[in-house]
mmCIF file of C-alpha atoms in Angstrom:
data_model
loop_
_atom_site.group_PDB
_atom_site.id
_atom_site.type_symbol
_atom_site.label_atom_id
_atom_site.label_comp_id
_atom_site.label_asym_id
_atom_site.label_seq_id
_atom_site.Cartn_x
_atom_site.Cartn_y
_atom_site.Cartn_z
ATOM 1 C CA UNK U 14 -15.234 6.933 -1.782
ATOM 2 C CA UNK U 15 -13.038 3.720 -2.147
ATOM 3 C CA UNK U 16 -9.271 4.858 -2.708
ATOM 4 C CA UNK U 17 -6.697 2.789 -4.139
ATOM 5 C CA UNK U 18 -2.828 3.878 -3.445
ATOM 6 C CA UNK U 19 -0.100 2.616 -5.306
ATOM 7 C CA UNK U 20 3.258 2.499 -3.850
ATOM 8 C CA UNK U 21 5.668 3.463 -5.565
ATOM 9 C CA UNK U 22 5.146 5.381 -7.920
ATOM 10 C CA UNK U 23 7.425 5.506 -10.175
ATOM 11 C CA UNK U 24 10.306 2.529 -10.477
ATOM 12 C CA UNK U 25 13.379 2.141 -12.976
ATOM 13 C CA UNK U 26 15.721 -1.147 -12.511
ATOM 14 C CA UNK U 27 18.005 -3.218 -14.534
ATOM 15 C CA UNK U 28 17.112 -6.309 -15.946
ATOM 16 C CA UNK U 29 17.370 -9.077 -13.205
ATOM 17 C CA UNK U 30 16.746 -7.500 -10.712
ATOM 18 C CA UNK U 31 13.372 -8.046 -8.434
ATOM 19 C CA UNK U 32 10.662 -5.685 -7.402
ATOM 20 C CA UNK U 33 7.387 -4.961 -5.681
ATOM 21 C CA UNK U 34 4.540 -3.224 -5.954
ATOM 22 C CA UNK U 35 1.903 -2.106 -3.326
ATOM 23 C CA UNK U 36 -1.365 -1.714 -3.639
ATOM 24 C CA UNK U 37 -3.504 -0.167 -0.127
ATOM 25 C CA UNK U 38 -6.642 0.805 0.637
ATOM 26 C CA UNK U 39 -8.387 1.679 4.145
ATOM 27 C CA UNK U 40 -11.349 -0.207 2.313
ATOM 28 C CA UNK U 41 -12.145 -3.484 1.972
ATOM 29 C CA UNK U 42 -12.878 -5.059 -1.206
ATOM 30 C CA UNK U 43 -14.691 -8.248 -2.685
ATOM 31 C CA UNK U 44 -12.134 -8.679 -5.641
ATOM 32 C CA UNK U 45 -8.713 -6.914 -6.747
ATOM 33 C CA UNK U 46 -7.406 -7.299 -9.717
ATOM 34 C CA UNK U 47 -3.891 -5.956 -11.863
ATOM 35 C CA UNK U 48 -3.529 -4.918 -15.288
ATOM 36 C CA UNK U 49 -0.621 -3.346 -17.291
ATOM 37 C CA UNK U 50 -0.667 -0.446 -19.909
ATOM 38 C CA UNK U 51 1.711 -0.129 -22.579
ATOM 39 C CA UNK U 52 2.033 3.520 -24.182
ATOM 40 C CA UNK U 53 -0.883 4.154 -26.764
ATOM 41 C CA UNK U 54 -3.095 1.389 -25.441
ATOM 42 C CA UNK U 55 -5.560 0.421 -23.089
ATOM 43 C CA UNK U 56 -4.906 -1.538 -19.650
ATOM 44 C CA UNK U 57 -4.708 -5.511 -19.775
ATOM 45 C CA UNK U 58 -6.109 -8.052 -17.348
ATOM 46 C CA UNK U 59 -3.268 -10.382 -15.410
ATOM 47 C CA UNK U 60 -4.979 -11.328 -12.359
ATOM 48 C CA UNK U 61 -7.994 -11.193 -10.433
ATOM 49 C CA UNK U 62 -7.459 -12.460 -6.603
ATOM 50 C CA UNK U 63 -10.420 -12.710 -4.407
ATOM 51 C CA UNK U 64 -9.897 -14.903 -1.237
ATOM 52 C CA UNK U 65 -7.801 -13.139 1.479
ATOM 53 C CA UNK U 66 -4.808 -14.598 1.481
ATOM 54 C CA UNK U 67 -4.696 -15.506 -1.752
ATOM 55 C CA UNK U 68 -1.743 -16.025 -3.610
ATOM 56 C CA UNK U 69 -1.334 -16.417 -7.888
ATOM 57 C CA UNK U 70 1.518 -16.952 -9.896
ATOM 58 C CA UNK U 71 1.752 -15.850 -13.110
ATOM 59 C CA UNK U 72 5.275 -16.714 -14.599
ATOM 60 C CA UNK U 73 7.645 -14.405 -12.861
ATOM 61 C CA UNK U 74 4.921 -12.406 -11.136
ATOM 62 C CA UNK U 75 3.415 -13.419 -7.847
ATOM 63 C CA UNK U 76 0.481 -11.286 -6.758
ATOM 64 C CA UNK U 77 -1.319 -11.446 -3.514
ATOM 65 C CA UNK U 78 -4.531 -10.498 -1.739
ATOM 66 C CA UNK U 79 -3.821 -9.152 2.143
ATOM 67 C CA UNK U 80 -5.736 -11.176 4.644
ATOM 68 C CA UNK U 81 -8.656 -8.058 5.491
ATOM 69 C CA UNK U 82 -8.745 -7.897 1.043
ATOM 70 C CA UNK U 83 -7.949 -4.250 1.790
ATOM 71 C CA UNK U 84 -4.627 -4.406 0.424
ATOM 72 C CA UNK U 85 -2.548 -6.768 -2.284
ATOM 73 C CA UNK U 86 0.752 -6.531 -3.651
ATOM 74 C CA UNK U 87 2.845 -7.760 -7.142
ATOM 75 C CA UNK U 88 6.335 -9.094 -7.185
ATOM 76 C CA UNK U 89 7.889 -9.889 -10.257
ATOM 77 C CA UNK U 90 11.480 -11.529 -10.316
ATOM 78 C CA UNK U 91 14.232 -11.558 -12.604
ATOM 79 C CA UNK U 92 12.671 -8.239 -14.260
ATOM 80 C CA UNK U 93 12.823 -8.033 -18.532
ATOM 81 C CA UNK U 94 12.291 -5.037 -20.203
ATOM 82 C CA UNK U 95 9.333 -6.436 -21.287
ATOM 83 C CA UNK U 96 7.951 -5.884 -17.767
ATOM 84 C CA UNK U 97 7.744 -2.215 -18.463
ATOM 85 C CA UNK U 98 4.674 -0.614 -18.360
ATOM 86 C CA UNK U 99 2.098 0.945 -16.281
ATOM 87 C CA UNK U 100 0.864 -1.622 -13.406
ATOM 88 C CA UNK U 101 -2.405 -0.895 -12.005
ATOM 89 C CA UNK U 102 -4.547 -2.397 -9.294
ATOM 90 C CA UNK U 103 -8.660 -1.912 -9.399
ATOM 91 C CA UNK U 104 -10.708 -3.182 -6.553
ATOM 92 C CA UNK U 105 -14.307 -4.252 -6.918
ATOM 93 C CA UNK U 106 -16.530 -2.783 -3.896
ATOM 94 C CA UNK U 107 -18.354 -5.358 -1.777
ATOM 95 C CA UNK U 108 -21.949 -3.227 -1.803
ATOM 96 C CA UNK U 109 -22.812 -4.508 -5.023
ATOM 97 C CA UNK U 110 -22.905 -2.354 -8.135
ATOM 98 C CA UNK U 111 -22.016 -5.554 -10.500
ATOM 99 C CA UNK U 112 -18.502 -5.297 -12.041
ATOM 100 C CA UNK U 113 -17.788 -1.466 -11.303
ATOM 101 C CA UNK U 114 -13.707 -0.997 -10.118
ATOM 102 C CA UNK U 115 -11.967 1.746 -8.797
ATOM 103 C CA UNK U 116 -8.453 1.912 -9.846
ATOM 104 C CA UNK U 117 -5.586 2.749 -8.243
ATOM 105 C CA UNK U 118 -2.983 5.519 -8.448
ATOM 106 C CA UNK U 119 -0.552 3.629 -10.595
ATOM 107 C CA UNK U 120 2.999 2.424 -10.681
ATOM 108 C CA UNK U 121 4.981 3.229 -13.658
ATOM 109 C CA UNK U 122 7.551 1.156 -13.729
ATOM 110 C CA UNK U 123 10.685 0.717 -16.366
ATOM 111 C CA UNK U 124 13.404 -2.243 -16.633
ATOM 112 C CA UNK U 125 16.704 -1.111 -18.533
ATOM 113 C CA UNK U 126 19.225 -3.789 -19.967
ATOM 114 C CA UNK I 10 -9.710 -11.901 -32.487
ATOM 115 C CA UNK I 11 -12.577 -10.021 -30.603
ATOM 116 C CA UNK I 12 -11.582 -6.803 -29.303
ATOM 117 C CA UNK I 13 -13.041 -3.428 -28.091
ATOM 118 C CA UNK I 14 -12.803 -0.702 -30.930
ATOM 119 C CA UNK I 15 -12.568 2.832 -30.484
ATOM 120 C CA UNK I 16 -12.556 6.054 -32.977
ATOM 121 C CA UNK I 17 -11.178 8.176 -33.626
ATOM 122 C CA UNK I 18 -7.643 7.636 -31.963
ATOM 123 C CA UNK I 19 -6.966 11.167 -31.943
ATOM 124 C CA UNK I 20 -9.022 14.446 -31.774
ATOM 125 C CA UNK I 21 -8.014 17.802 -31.561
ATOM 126 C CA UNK I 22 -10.324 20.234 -31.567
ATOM 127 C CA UNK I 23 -10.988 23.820 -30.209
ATOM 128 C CA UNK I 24 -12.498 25.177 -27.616
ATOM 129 C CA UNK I 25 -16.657 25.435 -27.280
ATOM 130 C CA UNK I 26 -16.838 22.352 -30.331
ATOM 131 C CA UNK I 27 -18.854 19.706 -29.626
ATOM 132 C CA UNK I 28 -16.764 15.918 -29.829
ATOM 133 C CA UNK I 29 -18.201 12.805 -30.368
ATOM 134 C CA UNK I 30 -16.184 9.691 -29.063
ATOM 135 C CA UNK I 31 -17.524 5.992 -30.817
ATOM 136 C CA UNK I 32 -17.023 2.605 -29.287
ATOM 137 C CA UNK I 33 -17.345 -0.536 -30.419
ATOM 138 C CA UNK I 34 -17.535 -3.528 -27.312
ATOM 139 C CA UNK I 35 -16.922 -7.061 -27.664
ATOM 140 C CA UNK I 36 -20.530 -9.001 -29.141
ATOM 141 C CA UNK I 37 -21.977 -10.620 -26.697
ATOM 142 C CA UNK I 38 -20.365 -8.226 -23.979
ATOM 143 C CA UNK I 39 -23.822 -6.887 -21.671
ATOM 144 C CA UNK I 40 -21.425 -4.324 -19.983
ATOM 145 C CA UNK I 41 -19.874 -0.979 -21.473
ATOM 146 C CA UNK I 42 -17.834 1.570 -19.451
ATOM 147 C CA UNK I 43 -16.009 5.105 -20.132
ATOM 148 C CA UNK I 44 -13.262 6.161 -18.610
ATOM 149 C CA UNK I 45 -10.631 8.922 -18.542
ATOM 150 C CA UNK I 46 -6.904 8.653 -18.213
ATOM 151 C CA UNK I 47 -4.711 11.864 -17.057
ATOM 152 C CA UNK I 48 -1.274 12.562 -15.040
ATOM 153 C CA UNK I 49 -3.087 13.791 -12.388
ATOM 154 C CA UNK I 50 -5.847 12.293 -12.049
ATOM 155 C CA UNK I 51 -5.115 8.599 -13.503
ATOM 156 C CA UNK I 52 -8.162 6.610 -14.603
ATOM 157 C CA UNK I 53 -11.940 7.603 -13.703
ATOM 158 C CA UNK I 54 -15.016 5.889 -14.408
ATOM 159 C CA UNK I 55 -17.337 8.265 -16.207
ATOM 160 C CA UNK I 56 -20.014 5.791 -16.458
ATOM 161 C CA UNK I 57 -21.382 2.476 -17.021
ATOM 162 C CA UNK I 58 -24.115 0.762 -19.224
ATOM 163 C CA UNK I 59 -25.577 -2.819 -18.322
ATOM 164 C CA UNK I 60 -27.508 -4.206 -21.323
ATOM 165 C CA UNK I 61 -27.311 -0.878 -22.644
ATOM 166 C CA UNK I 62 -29.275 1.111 -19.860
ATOM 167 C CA UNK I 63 -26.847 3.812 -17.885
ATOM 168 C CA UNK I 64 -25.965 2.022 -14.587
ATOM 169 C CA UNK I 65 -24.331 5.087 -12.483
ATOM 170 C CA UNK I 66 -23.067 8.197 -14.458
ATOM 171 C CA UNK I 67 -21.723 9.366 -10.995
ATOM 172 C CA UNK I 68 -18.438 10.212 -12.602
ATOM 173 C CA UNK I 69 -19.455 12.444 -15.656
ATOM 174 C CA UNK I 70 -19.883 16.316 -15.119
ATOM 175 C CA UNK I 71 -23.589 16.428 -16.328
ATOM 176 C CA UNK I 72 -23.349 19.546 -17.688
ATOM 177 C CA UNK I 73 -21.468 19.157 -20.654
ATOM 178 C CA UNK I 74 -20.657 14.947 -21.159
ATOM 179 C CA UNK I 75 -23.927 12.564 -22.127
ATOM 180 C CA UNK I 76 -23.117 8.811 -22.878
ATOM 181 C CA UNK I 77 -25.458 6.837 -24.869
ATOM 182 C CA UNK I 78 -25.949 3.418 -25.833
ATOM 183 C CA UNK I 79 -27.877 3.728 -29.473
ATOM 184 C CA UNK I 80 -27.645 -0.374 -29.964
ATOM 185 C CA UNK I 81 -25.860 -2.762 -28.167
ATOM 186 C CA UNK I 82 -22.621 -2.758 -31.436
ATOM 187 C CA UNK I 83 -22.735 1.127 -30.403
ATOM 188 C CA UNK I 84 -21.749 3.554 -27.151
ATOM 189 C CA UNK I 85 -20.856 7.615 -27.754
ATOM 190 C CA UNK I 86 -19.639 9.816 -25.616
ATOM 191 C CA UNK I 87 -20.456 13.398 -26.266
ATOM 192 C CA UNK I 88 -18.431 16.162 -24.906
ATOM 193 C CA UNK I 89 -20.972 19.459 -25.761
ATOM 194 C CA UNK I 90 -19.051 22.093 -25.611
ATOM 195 C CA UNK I 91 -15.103 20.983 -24.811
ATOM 196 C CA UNK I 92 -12.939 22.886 -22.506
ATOM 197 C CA UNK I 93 -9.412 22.628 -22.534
ATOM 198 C CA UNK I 94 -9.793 20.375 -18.898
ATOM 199 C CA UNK I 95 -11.370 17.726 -20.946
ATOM 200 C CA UNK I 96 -7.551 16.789 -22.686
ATOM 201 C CA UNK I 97 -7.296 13.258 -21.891
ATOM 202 C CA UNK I 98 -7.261 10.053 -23.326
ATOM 203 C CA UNK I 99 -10.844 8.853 -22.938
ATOM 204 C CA UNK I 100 -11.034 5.085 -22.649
ATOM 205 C CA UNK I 101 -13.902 2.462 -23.381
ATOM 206 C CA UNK I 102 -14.247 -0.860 -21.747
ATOM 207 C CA UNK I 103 -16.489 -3.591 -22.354
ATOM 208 C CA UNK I 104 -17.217 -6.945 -20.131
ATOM 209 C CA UNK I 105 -19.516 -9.781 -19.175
ATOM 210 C CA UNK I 106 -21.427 -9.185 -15.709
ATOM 211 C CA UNK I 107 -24.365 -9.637 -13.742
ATOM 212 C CA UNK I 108 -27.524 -9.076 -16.017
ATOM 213 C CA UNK I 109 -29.625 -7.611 -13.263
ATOM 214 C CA UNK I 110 -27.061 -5.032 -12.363
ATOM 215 C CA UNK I 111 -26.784 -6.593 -8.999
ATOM 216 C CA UNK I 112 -24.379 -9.198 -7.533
ATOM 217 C CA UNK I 113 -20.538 -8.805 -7.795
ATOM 218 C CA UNK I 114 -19.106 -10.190 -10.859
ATOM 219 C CA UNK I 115 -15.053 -10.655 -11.325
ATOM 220 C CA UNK I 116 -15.251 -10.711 -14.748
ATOM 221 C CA UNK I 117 -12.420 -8.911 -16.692
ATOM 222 C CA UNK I 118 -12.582 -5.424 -18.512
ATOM 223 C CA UNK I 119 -11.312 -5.535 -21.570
ATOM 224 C CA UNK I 120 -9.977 -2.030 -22.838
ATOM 225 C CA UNK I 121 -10.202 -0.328 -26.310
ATOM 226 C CA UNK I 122 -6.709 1.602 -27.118
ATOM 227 C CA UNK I 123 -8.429 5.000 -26.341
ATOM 228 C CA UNK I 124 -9.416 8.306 -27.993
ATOM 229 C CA UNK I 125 -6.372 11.061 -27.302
ATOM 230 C CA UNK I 126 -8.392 14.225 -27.036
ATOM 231 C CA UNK I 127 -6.821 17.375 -26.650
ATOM 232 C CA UNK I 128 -8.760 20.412 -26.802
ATOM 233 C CA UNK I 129 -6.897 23.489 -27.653
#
């Protein structure tokens, strides 16, 4: 079984401020991507990394893909409190089984003004 | 705008009653997946359908949850009967991927708002 931790798991800042979020796994993956939830819907697509290494920018978030793709992380800078949500990572397995992801534990996190 | 529908939004129901959870996946979308969100647990695949045959159920106790795929405009899942365990919000996601079923494919899931069931 492919497990996906989040770290941490919960996270409340102010506005401005800058942040990470970690994503591990002891297994290795073919493709990881990140979506947020917003309360009373379902999970949105803002990245999909698959090179290790790899590095995307999107805006204020930077997300990146650990060398052995076992492990990726999200910064955002300057937080809003429109970054609030529920982040989660989902890794796709390399054995096949088409577009099947396992998602990770979760990282709620919350930006106050 | 294309997007994945789901009804109803909200079920509550007793019990030993049988639910029925409807989804409607992007047209022209070959993949369709349930899932289920708690506290605990956080999201689970249930299953997945690839050009509407059942691709790995793996996740679904077999006992009491089927998933279907009627037409390709239509996916249920059936909960037959609900225990109060099954309170969750059940999800439905629909995608683009490989139309053999084999190969990886980074295509993105795109997610219907949910079904809140609660069974009391």
């Amino acid at each position: 079984t492919q497990l996906l931790e989040q770290s941490p798991q919960f996270l409340s800042i102010q506005e401005g401020e800058n942040l990470t979020v970690y994503c591990n796994s002891s297994s290795v993956f073919s493709s990881l991507q990140w979506y947020r939830q917003e309360p009373g819907e379902g999970p949105v697509l803002l990245v999909t990394v698959v090179t290790g290494g790899e590095v995307k920018k999107l805006k204020r978030l930077t997300f990146q893909f650990g060398d052995a793709r076992k492990d990726s992380s999200l910064h955002i800078t300057a937080a809003q409190p429109g970054d609030t949500g529920l982040y989660l990572c989902a890794g796709a397995g390399v054995t096949g089984g088409g577009n099947k992801l396992t998602f990770g534990t979760g990282t709620q996190l919350k930006v106050e003004l | 705008d294309a997007r994945v529908t789901q009804t109803p939004r909200h079920k509550v129901t007793e019990m030993g009653q049988e639910v029925t959870m409807r989804c409607q996946p992007i047209l022209g979308h070959n993949t369709v997946f349930w899932y289920r969100q708690t506290m605990m647990q956080g999201l689970e695949l249930l299953a997945y359908f690839r050009n509407r045959a059942p691709l790995d159920d793996s996740g679904m106790p077999k006992d009491r949850f089927s998933a279907e795929m009627p037409d390709a405009t239509l996916a249920t899942l059936k909960i037959q009967p609900s225990e109060p365990r099954d309170s969750a919000v059940y999800f439905c996601a629909s995608g683009l991927g490989p139309p053999t079923g084999r190969g990886i494919s980074y295509n993105e899931q795109f997610f219907g708002p949910g079904t809140r069931l609660t069974v009391l």
